[in-house]
PDB file of C-alpha atoms in Angstrom:
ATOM      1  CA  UNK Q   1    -132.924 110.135-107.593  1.00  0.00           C
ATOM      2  CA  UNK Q   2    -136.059 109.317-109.683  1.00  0.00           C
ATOM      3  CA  UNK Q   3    -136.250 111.028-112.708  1.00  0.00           C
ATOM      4  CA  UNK Q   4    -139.768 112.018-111.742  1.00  0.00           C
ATOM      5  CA  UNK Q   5    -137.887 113.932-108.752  1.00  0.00           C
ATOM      6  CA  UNK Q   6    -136.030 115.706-110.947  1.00  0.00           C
ATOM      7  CA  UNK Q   7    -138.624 116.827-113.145  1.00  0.00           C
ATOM      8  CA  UNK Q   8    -140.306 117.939-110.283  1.00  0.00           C
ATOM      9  CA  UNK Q   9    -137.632 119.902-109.001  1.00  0.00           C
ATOM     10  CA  UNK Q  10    -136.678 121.567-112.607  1.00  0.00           C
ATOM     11  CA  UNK Q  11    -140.501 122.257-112.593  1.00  0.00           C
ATOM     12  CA  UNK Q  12    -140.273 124.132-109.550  1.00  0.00           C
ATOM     13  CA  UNK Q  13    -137.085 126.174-110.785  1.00  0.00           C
ATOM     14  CA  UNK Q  14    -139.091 126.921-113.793  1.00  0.00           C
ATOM     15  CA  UNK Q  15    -141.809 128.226-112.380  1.00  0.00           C
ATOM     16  CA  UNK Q  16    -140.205 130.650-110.101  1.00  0.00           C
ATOM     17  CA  UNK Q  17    -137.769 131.835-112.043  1.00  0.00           C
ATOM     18  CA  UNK Q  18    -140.774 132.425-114.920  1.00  0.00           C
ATOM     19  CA  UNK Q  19    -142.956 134.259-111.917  1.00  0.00           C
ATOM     20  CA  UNK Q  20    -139.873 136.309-110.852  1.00  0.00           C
ATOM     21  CA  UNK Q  21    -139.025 137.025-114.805  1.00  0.00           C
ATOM     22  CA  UNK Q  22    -142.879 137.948-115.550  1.00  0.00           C
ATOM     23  CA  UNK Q  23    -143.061 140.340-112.296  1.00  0.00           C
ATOM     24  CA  UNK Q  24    -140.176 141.697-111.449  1.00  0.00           C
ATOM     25  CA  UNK Q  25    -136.565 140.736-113.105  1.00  0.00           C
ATOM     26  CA  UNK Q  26    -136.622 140.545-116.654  1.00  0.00           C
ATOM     27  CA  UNK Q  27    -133.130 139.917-117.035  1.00  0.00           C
ATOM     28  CA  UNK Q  28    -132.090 137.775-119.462  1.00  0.00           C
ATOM     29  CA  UNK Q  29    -129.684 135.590-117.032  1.00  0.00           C
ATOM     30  CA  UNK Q  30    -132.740 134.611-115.554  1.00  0.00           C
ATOM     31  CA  UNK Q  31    -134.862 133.695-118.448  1.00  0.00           C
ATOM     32  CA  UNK Q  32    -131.598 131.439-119.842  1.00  0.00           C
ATOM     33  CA  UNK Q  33    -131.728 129.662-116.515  1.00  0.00           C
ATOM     34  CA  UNK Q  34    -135.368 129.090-116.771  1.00  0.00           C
ATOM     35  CA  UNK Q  35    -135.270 127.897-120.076  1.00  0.00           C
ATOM     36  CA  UNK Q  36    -132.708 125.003-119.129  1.00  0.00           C
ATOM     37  CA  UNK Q  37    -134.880 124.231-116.342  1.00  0.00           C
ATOM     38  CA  UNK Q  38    -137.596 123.998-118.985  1.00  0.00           C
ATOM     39  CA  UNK Q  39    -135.632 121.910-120.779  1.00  0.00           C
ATOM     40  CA  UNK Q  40    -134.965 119.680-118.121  1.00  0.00           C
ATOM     41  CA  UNK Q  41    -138.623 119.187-117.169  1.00  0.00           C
ATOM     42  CA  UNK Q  42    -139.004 118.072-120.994  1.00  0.00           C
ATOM     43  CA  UNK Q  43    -135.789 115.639-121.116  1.00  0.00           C
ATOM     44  CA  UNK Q  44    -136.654 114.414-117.835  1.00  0.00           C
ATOM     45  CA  UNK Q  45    -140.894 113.621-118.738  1.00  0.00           C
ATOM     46  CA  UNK Q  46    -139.178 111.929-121.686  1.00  0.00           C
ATOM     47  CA  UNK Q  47    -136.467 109.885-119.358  1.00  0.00           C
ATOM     48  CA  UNK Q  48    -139.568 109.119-116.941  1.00  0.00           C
ATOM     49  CA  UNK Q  49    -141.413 107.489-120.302  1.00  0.00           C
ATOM     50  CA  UNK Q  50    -138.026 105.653-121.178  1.00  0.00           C
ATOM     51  CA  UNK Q  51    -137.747 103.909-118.584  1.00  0.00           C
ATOM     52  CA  UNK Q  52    -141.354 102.743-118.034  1.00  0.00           C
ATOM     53  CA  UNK Q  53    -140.703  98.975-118.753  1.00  0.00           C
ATOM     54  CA  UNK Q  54    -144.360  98.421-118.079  1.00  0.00           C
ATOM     55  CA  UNK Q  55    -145.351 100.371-121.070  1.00  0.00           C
ATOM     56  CA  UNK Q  56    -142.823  98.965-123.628  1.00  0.00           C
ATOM     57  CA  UNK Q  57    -143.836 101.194-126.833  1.00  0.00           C
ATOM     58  CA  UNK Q  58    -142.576 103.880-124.372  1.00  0.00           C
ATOM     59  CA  UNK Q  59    -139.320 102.198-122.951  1.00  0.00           C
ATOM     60  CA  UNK Q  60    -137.132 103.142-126.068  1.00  0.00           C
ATOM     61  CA  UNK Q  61    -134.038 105.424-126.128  1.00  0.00           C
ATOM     62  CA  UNK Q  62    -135.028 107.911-128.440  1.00  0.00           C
ATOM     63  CA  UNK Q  63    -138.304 109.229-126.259  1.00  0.00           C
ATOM     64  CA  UNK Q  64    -136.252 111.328-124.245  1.00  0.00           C
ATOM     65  CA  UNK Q  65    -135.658 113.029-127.533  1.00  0.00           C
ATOM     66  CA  UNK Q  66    -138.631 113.148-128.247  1.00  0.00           C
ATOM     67  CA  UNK Q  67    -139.952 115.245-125.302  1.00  0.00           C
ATOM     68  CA  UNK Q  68    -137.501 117.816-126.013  1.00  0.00           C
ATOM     69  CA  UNK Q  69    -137.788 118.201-129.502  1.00  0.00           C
ATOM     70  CA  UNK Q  70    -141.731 118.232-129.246  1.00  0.00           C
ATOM     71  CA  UNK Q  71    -141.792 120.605-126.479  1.00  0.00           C
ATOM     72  CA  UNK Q  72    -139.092 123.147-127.917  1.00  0.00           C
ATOM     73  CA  UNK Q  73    -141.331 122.632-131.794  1.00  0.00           C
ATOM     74  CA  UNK Q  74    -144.410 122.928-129.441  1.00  0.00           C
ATOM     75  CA  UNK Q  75    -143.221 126.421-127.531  1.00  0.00           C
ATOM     76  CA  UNK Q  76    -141.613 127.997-130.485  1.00  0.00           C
ATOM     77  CA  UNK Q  77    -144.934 127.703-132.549  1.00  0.00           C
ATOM     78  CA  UNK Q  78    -146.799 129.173-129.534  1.00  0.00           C
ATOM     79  CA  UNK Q  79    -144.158 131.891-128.949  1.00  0.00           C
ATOM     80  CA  UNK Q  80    -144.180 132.059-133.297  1.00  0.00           C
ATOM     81  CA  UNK Q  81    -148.236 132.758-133.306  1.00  0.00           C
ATOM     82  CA  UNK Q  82    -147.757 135.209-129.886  1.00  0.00           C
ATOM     83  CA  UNK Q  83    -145.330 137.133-131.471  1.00  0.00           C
ATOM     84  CA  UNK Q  84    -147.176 137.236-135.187  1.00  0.00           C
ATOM     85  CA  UNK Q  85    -150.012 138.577-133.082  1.00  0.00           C
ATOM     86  CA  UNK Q  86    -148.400 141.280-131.423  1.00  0.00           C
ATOM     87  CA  UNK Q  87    -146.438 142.727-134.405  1.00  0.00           C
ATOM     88  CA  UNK Q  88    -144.188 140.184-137.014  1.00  0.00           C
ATOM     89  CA  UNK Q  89    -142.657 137.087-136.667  1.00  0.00           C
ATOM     90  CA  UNK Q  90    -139.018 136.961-136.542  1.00  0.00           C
ATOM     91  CA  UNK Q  91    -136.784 135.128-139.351  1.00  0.00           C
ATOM     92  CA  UNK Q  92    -134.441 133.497-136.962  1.00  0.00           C
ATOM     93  CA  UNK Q  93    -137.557 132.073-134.460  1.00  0.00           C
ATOM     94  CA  UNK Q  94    -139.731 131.180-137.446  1.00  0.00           C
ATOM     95  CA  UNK Q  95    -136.460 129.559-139.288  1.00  0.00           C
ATOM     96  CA  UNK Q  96    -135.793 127.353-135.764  1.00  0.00           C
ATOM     97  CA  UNK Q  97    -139.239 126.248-135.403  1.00  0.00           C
ATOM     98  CA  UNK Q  98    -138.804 125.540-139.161  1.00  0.00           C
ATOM     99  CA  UNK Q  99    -135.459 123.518-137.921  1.00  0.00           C
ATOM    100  CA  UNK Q 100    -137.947 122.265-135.057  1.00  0.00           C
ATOM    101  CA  UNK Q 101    -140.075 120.708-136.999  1.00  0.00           C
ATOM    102  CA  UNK Q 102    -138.225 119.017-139.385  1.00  0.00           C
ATOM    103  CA  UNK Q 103    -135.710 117.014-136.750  1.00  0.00           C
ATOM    104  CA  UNK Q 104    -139.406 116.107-135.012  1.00  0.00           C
ATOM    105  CA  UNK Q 105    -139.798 114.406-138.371  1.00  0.00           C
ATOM    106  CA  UNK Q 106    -136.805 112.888-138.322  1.00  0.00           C
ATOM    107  CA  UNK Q 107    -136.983 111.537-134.775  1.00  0.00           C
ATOM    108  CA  UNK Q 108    -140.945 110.130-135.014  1.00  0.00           C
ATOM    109  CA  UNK Q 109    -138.681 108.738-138.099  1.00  0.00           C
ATOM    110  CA  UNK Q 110    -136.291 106.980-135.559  1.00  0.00           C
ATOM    111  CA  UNK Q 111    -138.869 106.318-132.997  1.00  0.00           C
ATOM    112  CA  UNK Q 112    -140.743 104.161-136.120  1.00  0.00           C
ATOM    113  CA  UNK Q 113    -137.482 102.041-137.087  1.00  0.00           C
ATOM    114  CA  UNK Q 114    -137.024 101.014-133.081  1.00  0.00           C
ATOM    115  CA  UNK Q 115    -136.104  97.459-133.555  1.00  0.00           C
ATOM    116  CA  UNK Q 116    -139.327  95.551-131.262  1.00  0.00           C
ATOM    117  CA  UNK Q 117    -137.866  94.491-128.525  1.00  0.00           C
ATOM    118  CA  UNK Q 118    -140.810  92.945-127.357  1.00  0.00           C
ATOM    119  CA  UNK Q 119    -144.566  91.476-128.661  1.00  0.00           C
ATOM    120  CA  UNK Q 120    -146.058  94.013-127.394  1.00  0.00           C
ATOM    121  CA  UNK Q 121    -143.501  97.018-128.723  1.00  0.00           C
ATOM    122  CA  UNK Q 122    -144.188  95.545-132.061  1.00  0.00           C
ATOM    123  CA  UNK Q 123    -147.937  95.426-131.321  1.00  0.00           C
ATOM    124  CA  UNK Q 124    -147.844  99.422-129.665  1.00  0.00           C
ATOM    125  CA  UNK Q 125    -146.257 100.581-132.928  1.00  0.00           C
ATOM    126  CA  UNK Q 126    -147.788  98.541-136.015  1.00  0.00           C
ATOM    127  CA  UNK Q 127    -150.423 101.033-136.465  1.00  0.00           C
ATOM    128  CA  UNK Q 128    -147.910 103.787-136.720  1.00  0.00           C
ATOM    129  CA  UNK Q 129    -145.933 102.118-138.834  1.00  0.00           C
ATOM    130  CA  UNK Q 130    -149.303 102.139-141.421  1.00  0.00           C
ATOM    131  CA  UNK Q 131    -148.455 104.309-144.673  1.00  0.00           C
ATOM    132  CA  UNK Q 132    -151.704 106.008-144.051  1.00  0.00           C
ATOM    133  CA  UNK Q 133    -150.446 107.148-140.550  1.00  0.00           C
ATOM    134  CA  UNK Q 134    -147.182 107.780-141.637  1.00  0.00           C
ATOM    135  CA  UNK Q 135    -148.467 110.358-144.040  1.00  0.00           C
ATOM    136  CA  UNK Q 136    -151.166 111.982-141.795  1.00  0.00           C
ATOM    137  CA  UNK Q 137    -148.510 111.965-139.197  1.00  0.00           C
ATOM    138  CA  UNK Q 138    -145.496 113.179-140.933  1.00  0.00           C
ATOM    139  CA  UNK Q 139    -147.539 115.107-143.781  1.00  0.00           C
ATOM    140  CA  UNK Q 140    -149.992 116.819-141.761  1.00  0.00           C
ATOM    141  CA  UNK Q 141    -148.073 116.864-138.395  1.00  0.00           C
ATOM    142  CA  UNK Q 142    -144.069 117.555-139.879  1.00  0.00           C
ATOM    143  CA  UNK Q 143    -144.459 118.288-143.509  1.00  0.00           C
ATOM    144  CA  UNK Q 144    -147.357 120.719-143.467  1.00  0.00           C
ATOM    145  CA  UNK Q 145    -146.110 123.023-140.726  1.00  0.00           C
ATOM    146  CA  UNK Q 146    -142.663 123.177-142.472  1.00  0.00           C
ATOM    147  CA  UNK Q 147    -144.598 124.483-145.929  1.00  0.00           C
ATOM    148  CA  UNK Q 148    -146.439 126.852-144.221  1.00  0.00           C
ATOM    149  CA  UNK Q 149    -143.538 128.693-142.660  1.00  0.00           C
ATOM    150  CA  UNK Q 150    -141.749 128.490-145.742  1.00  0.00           C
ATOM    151  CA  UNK Q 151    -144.780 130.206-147.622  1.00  0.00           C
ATOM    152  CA  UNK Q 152    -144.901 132.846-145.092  1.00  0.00           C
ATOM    153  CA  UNK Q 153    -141.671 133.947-146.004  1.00  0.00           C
ATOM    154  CA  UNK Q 154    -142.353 133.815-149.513  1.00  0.00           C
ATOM    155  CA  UNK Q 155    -140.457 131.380-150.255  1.00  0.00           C
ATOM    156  CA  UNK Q 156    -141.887 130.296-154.223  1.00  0.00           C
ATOM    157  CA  UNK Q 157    -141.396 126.554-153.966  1.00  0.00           C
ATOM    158  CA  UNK Q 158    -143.240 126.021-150.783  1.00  0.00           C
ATOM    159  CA  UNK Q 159    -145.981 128.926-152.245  1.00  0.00           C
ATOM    160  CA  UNK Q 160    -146.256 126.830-155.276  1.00  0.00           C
ATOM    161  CA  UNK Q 161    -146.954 123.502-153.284  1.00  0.00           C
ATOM    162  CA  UNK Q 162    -149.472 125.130-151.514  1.00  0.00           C
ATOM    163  CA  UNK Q 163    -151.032 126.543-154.543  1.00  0.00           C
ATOM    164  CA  UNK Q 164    -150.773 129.833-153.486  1.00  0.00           C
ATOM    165  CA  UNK Q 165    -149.200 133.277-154.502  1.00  0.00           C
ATOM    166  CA  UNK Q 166    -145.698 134.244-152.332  1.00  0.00           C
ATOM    167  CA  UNK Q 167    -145.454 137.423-151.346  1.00  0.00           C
TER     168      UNK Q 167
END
């Protein structure tokens, strides 16, 4: 009943139905299945986290969110750079990792404004709460990214932040 159990257990459905998928199957019934169970291994790591009272900057409500959103940004970047390799990125992955990206932003936003419930919450989190690591973190980790994919689809704005030539 642990949620530790259960992210072993969507783990395990994961991985099989990935090994089947990469060997034999294929079938696209199969890879949707495997892709919730991926999803629950992430929303499960991030209700494992939540409920850590002995680590309080981790016991909040939003880090389940946070797991999933990092982990499907995370994935769709890899799959985004895998499938740029191996002939052209798609519009409609490159405009959800876009999507990705910017509602990380917006919950690293949420995890920020977490009331502290306790000293050492409030301790955990004052250095993140720094403008300086609010920029490198939202700038370089949220803002950056989101540019980039803009100015690969040549879109002027984002080319013209970057200083570059679209198209």
């Amino acid at each position: 009943r642990s949620w530790m159990s259960r992210e072993s257990g969507f783990a395990l459905v994961f991985i099989v139905l990935a090994l089947l998928d990469t060997l034999f199957l294929a079938q696209p019934a199969v890879q949707a299945v495997a892709a919730l169970a991926g999803l629950g291994v992430a929303l499960s790591q991030g209700l494992v986290l939540a409920n850590a009272k002995g680590v309080p900057a981790w016991s909040v409500p939003v880090m389940p969110w946070h797991f999933v959103v990092s982990g499907l940004t995370s994935g769709g970047g890899a799959l985004l750079v895998l499938v740029g390799l191996f002939g052209g990125a798609s519009a409609v992955l490159s405009s959800l990792v876009l999507v990705l990206t910017a509602v990380g932003g917006l919950v690293w936003l949420r995890y920020l404004a977490t009331p502290p419930h306790t000293p050492t919450f409030a301790r955990s989190v004052a250095v993140l709460r720094r403008p300086a690591w609010q920029a490198g973190i939202l700038g370089l980790g949220h803002g950056l990214p989101i540019v980039l994919l803009a100015a690969a689809w040549g879109l002027p704005a984002a080319a013209a932040a970057l200083g570059v030539s679209a198209g």
